[in-house]
Tab-separated table of C-alpha atoms in Angstrom:
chain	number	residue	atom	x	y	z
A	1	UNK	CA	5.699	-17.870	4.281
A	2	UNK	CA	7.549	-16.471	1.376
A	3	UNK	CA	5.974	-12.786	2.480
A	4	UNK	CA	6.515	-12.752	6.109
A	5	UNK	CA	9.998	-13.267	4.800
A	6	UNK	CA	9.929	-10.139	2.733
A	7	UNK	CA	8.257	-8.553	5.374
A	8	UNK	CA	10.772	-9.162	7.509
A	9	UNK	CA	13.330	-8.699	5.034
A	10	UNK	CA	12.018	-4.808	4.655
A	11	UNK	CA	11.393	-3.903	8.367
A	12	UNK	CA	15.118	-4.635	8.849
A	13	UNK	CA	16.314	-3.177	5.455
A	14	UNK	CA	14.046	0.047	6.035
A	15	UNK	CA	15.912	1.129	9.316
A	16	UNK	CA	19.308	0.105	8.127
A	17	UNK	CA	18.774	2.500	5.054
A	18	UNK	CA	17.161	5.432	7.380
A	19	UNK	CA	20.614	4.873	9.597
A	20	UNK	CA	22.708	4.886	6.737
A	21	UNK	CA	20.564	8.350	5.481
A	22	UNK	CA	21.499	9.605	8.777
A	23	UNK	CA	24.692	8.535	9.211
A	24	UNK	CA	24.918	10.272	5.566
A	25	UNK	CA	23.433	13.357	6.255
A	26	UNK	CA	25.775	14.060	9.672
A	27	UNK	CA	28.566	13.760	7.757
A	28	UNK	CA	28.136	16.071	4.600
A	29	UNK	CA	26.614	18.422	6.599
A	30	UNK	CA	29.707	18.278	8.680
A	31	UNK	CA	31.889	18.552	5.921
A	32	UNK	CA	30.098	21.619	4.333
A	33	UNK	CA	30.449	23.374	7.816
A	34	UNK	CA	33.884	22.898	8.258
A	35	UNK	CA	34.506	24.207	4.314
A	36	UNK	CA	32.106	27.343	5.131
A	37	UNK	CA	34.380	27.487	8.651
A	38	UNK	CA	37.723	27.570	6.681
A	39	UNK	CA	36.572	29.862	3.864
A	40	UNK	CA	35.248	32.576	6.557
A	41	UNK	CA	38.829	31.967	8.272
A	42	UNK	CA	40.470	33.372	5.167
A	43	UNK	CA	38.317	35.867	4.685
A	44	UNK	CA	39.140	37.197	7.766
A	45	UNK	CA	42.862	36.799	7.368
A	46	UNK	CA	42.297	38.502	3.674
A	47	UNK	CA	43.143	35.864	2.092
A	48	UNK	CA	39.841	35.973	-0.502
A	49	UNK	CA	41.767	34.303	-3.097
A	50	UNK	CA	41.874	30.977	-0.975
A	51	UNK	CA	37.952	32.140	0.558
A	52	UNK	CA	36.659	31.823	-3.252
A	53	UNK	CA	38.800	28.558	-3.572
A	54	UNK	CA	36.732	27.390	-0.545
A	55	UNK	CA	33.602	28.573	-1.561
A	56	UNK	CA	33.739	26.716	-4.735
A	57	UNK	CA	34.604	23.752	-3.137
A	58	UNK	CA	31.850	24.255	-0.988
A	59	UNK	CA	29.424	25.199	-3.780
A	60	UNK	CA	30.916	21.707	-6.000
A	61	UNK	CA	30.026	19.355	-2.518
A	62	UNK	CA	27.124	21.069	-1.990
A	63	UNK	CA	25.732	19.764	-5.770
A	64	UNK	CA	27.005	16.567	-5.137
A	65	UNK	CA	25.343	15.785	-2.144
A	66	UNK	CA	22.528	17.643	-3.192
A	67	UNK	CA	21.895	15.187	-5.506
A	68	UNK	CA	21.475	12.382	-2.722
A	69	UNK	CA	19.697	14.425	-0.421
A	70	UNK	CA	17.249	14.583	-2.494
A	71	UNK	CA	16.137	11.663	-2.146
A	72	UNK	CA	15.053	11.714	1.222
A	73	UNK	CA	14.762	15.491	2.434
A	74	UNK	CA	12.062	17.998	0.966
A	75	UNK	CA	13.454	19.771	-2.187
A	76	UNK	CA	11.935	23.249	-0.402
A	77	UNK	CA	14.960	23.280	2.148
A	78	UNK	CA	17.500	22.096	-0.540
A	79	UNK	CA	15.905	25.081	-2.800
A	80	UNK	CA	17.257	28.040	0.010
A	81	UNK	CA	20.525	26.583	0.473
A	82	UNK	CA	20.973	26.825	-3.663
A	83	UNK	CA	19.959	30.096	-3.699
A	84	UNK	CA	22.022	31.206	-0.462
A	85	UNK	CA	24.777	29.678	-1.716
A	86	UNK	CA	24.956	31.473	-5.151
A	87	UNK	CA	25.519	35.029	-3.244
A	88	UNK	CA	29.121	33.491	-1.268
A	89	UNK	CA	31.139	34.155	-3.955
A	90	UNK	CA	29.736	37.833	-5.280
A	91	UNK	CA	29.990	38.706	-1.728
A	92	UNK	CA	33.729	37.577	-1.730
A	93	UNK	CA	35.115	39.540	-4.821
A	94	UNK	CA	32.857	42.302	-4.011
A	95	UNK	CA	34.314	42.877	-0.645
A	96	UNK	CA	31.208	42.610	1.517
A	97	UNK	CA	32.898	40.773	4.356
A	98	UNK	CA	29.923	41.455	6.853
A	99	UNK	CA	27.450	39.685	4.441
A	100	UNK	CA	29.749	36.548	3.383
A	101	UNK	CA	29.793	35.861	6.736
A	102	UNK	CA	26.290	36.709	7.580
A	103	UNK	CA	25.629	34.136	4.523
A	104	UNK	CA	28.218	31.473	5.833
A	105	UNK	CA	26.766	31.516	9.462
A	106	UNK	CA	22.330	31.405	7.727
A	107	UNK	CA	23.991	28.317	5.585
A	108	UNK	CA	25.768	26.740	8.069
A	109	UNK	CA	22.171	26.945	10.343
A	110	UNK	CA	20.450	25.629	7.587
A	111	UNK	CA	22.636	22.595	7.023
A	112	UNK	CA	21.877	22.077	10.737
A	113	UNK	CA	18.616	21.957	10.299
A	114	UNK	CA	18.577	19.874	7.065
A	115	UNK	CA	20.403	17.009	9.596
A	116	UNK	CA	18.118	18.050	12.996
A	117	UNK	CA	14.902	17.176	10.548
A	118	UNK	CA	15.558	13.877	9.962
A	119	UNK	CA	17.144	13.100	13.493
A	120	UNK	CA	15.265	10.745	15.687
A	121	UNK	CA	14.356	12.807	18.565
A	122	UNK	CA	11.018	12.997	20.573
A	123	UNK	CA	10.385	16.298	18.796
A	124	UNK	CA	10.928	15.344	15.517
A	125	UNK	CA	8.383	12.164	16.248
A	126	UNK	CA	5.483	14.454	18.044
K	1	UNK	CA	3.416	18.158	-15.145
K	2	UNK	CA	5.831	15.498	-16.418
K	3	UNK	CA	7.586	14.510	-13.087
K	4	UNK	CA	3.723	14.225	-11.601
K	5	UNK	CA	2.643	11.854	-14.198
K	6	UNK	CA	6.010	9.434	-14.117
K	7	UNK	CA	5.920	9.527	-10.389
K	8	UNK	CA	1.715	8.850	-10.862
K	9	UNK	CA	2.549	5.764	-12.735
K	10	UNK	CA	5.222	4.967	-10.381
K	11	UNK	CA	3.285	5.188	-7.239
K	12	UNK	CA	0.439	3.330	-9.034
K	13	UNK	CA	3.216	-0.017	-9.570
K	14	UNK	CA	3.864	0.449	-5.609
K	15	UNK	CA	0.066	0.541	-4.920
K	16	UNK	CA	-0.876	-2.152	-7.103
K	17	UNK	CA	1.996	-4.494	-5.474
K	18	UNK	CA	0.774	-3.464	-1.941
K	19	UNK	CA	-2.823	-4.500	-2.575
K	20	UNK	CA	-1.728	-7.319	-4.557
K	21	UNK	CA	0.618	-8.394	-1.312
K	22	UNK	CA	-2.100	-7.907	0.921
K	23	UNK	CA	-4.044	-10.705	-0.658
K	24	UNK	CA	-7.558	-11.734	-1.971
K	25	UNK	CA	-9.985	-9.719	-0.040
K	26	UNK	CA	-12.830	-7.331	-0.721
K	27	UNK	CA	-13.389	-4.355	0.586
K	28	UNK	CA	-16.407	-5.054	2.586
K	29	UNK	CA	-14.679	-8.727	4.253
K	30	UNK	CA	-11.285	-6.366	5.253
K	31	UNK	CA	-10.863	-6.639	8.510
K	32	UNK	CA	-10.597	-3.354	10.494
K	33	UNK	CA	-6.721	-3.265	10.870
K	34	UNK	CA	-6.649	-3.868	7.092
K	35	UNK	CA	-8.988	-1.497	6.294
K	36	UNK	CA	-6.782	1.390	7.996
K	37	UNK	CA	-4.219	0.221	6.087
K	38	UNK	CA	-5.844	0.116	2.466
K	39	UNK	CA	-7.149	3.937	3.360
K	40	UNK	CA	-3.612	4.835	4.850
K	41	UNK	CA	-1.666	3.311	1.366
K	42	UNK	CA	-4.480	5.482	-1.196
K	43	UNK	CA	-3.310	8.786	1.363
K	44	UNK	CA	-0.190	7.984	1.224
K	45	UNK	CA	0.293	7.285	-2.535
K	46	UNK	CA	-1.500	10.682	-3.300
K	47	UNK	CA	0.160	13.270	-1.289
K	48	UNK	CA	4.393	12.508	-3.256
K	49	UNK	CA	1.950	12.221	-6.275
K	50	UNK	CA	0.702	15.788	-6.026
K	51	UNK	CA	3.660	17.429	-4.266
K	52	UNK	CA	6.946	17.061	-6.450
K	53	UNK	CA	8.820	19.277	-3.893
K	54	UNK	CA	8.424	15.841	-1.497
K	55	UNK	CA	10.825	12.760	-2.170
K	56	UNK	CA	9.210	10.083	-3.433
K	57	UNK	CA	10.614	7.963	-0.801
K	58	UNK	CA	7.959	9.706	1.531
K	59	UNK	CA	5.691	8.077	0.021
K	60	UNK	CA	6.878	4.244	-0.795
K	61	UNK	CA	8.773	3.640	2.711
K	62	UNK	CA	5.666	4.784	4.750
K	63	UNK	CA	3.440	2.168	1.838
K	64	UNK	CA	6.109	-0.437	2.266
K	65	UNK	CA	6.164	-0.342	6.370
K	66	UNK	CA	2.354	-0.513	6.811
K	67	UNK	CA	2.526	-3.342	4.272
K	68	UNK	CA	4.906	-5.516	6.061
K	69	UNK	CA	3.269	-4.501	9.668
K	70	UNK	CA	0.318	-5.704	8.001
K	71	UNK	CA	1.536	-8.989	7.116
K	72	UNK	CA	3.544	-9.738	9.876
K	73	UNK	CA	0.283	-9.284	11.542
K	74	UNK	CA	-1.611	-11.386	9.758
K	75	UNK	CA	0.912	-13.756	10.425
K	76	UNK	CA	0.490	-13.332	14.017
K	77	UNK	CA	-3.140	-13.684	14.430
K	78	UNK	CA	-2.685	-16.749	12.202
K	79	UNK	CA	-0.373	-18.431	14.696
K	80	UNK	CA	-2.389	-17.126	17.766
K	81	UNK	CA	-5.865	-17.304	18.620
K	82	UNK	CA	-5.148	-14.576	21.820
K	83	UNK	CA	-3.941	-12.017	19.599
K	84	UNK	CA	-6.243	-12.921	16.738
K	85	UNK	CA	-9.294	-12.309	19.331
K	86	UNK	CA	-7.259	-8.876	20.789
K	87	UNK	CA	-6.977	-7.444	16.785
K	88	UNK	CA	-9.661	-8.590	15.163
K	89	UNK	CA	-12.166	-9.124	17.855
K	90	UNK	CA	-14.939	-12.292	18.424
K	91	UNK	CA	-17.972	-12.447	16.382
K	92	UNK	CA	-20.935	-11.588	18.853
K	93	UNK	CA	-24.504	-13.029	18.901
K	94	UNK	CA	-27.114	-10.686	18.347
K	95	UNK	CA	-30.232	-13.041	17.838
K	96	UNK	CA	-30.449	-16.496	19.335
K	97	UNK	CA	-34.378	-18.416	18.788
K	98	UNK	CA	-35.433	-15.415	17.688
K	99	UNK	CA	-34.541	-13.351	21.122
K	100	UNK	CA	-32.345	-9.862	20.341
K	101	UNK	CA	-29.756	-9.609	22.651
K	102	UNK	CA	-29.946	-5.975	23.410
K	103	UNK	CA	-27.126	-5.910	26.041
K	104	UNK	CA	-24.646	-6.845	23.272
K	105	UNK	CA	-26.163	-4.643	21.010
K	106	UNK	CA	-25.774	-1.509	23.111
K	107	UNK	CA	-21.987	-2.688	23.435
K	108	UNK	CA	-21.506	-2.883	19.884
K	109	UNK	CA	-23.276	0.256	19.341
K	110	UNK	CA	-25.286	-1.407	16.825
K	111	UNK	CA	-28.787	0.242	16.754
K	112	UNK	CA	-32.411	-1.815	15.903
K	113	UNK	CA	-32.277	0.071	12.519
K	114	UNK	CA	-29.173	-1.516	11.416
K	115	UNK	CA	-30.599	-4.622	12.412
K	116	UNK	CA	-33.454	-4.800	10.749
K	117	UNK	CA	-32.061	-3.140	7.660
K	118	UNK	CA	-29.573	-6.222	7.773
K	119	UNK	CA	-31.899	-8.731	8.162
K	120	UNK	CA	-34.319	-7.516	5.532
K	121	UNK	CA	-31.313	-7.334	3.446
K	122	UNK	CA	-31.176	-11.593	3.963
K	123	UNK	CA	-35.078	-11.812	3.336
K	124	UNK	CA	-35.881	-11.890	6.480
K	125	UNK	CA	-39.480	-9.904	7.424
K	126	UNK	CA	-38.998	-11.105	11.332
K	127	UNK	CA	-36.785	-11.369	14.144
K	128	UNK	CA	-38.962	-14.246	15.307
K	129	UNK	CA	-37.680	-15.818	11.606
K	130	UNK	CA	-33.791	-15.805	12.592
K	131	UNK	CA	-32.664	-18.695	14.632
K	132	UNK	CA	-29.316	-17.058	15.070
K	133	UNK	CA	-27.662	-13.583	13.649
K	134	UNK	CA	-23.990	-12.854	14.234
K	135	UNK	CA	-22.189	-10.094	13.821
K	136	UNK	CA	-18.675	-11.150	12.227
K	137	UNK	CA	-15.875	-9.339	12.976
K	138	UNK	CA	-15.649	-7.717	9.560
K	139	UNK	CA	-18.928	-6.198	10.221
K	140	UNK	CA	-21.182	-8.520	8.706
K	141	UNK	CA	-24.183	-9.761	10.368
K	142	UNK	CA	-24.471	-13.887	9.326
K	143	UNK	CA	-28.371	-14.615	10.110
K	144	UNK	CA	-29.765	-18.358	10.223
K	145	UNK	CA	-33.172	-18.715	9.739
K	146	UNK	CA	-34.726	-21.125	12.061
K	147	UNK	CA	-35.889	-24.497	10.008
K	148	UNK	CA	-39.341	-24.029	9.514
K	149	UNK	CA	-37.965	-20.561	7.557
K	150	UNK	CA	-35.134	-22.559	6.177
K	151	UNK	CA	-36.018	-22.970	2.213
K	152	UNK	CA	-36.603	-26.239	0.822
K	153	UNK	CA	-33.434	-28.784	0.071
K	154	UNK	CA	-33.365	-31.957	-2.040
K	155	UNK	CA	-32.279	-33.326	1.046
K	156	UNK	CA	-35.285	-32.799	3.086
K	157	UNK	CA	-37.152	-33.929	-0.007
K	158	UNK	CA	-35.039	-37.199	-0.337
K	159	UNK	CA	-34.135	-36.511	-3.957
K	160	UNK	CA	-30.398	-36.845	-5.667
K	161	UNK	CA	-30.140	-34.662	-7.535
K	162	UNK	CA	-26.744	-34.844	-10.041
K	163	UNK	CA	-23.802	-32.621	-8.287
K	164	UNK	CA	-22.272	-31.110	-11.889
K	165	UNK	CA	-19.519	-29.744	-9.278
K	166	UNK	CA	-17.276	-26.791	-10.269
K	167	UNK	CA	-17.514	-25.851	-13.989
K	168	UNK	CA	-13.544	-25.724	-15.180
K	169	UNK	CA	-12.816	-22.978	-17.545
K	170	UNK	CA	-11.377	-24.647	-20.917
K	171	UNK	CA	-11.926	-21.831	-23.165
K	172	UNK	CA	-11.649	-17.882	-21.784
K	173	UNK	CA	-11.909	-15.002	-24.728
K	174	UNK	CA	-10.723	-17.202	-27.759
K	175	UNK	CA	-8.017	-17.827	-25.286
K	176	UNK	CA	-7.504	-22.430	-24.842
K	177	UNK	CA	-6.365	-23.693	-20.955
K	178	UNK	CA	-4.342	-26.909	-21.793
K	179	UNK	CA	-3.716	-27.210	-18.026
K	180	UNK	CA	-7.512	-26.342	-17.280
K	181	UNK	CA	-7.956	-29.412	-19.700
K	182	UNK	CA	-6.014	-31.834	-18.946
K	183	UNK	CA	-6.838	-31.239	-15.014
K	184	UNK	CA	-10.399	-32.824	-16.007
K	185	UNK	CA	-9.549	-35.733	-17.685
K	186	UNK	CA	-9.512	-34.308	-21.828
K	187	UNK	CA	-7.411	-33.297	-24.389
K	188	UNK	CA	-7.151	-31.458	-27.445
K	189	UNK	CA	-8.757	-33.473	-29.466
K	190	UNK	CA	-11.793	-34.020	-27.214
K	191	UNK	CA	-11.983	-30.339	-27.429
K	192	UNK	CA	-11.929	-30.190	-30.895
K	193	UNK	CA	-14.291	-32.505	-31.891
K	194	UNK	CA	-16.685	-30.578	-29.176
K	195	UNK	CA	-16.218	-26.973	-31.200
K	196	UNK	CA	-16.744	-29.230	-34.408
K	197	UNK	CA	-19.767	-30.362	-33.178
K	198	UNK	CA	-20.817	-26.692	-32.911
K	199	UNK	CA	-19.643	-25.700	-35.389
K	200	UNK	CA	-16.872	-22.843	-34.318
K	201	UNK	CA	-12.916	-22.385	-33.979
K	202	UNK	CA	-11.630	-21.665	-30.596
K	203	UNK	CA	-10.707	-18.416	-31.163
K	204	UNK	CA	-14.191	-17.764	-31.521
K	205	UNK	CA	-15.144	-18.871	-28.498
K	206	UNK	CA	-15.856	-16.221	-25.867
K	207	UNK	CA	-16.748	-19.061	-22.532
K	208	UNK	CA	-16.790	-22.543	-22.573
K	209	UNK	CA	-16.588	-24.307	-19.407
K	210	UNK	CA	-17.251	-27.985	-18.529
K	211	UNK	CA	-18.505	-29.431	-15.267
K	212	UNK	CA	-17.553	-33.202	-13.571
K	213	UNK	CA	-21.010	-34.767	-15.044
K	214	UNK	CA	-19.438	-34.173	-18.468
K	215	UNK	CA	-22.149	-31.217	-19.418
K	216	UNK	CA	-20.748	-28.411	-21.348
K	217	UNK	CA	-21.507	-24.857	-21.937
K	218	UNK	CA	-20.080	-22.855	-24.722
K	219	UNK	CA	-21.045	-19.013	-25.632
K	220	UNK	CA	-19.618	-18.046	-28.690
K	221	UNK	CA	-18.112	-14.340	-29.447
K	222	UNK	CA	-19.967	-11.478	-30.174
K	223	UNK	CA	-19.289	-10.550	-33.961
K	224	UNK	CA	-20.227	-7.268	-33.446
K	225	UNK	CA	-17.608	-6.793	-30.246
K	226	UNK	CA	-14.702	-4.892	-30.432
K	227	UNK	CA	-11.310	-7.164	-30.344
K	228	UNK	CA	-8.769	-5.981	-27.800
């Protein structure tokens, strides 16, 4: 009895957990857009004083929720956004505006996909 | 090389717990659903065991879910006998006095070479020997000679003989079972007196084992075996 318990215990706990992972994911992803958002804004606007402030904030979430994500998404997708994300800041303070934000915008889609992967859709199933 | 072999021995605890949880069966008595699942849990075990670049949690939620669809499962066909027959099937009859039931074998896809194999297998030389052969739902074929194959009991010979029962296990690798002891009747210094009588210390004892008639069997150690 003491098993069908437990088994029942972890078929509720495993989906709860998966939410939670998603629930997770949506948001730091989120987050990290809206930084990369803001720190292409002030590039723009010239401000690349406040861009690299961004950027580094970007680049200090980024580790921590690396370290999560890890967990539960395959280190091979985590590994491009650590090496995209080292080139922001050269591209910031060596005034290649056109490839910060052609960085910003590949991050930005691969943060989307990091979240679309582990989405429960019909695709992501098949 | 040192994150392979930590998650190895880690994946090896969850394995070991899953079989473990799935209870006291062999391999060849696993039902088919279970079977599926022992292969799936060795898969699934190897692949985060290999691949360090995939979360170990790839590999212990898929183990863990199949695990506890498994048991609920098991629960289920123990509570039902319609979904017990849906999952694991009905035993069919594949020899009844002797007659092969070749409709059910074509069903079952179960050729006359398997047959025969199985029943030579039970020391059978005959169909016309088997009063009944089943195939279980495990896989097994269960055959029943008819009585004039059956061999000889000391019931059909009227004789009583003396049922020794279950030998208990007192003594295991030098190693004493007070419980194992006291659940038939003796004590310690029963036991004693017994190794006295033979002459050796019961960490010297490799088996000793006593059945309900009172008769004892004791095998001493090997002096020339290596100690753990």
């Amino acid at each position: 009895m003491k098993r069908i318990y437990l088994a029942i215990a972890i078929l509720i706990l495993l989906p709860v957990l998966i939410f939670g992972g998603q629930f997770y994911l949506k948001k730091s992803t989120n987050d990290m857009k809206e930084i990369l958002n803001t720190a292409q804004d002030y590039s723009e606007q010239k401000k690349n004083d406040r861009a690299v402030g961004e950027v580094r904030e970007f680049i200090k979430q980024w580790h921590k929720n690396k370290s999560i994500m890890e967990t539960f998404v395959r280190h091979s997708e985590l590994d491009t956004i650590n090496q995209n994300s080292a080139k922001l800041e050269p591209y910031l303070t060596g005034g290649e505006e056109s490839e910060f934000n052609a960085e910003c915008e590949e991050l930005k889609v691969q943060l989307e996909h990091i979240y679309n992967a582990e989405k429960f859709t019909i695709d992501n199933i098949l | 090389m040192g994150i392979a072999f930590l998650r190895t021995i880690l994946l090896y605890i969850v394995v070991v717990v899953a079989v473990r949880v799935m209870g006291k069966r062999q391999i060849g008595e696993l039902q088919p659903s279970e079977l599926v699942v022992a292969i799936l849990i060795s898969e699934l075990a190897a692949i985060p065991m290999q691949e360090s670049g995939i979360p170990i949690a790839n590999g212990i939620i898929p183990i863990l879910t199949l695990i506890s669809c498994e048991i609920i499962l098991s629960a289920v066909t123990l509570c039902s006998t319609k979904a017990r027959r849906w999952i694991t099937g009905q035993p069919s009859i594949l020899i009844r006095n002797g007659v092969i039931n070749q409709r059910e074998m074509r069903r079952l896809r179960y050729t006359i070479d398997d047959l025969m194999e199985e029943l030579r297998l039970c020391g059978m030389m005959s169909v016309d020997e088997v009063a009944w052969a089943v195939l279980e739902t495990n896989g097994k074929l269960s055959v029943f000679p008819t009585s004039q194959n059956k061999p000889v009991t000391a019931g059909m010979m009227n004789l009583q003989p003396p049922d020794g029962g279950l030998p208990t296990t007192l003594i295991s690798d030098g190693m004493v079972f007070l419980k194992a002891l006291q659940h038939v009747g003796y004590d310690l210094i029963w036991l004693q007196n017994q190794l006295k009588n033979a002459n050796l210390e019961p960490d010297k004892v490799f088996l000793m084992t006593v059945d309900n008639s009172g008769k004892i069997m004791m095998i001493p150690k090997d002096p020339n075996r290596n100690e753990c």
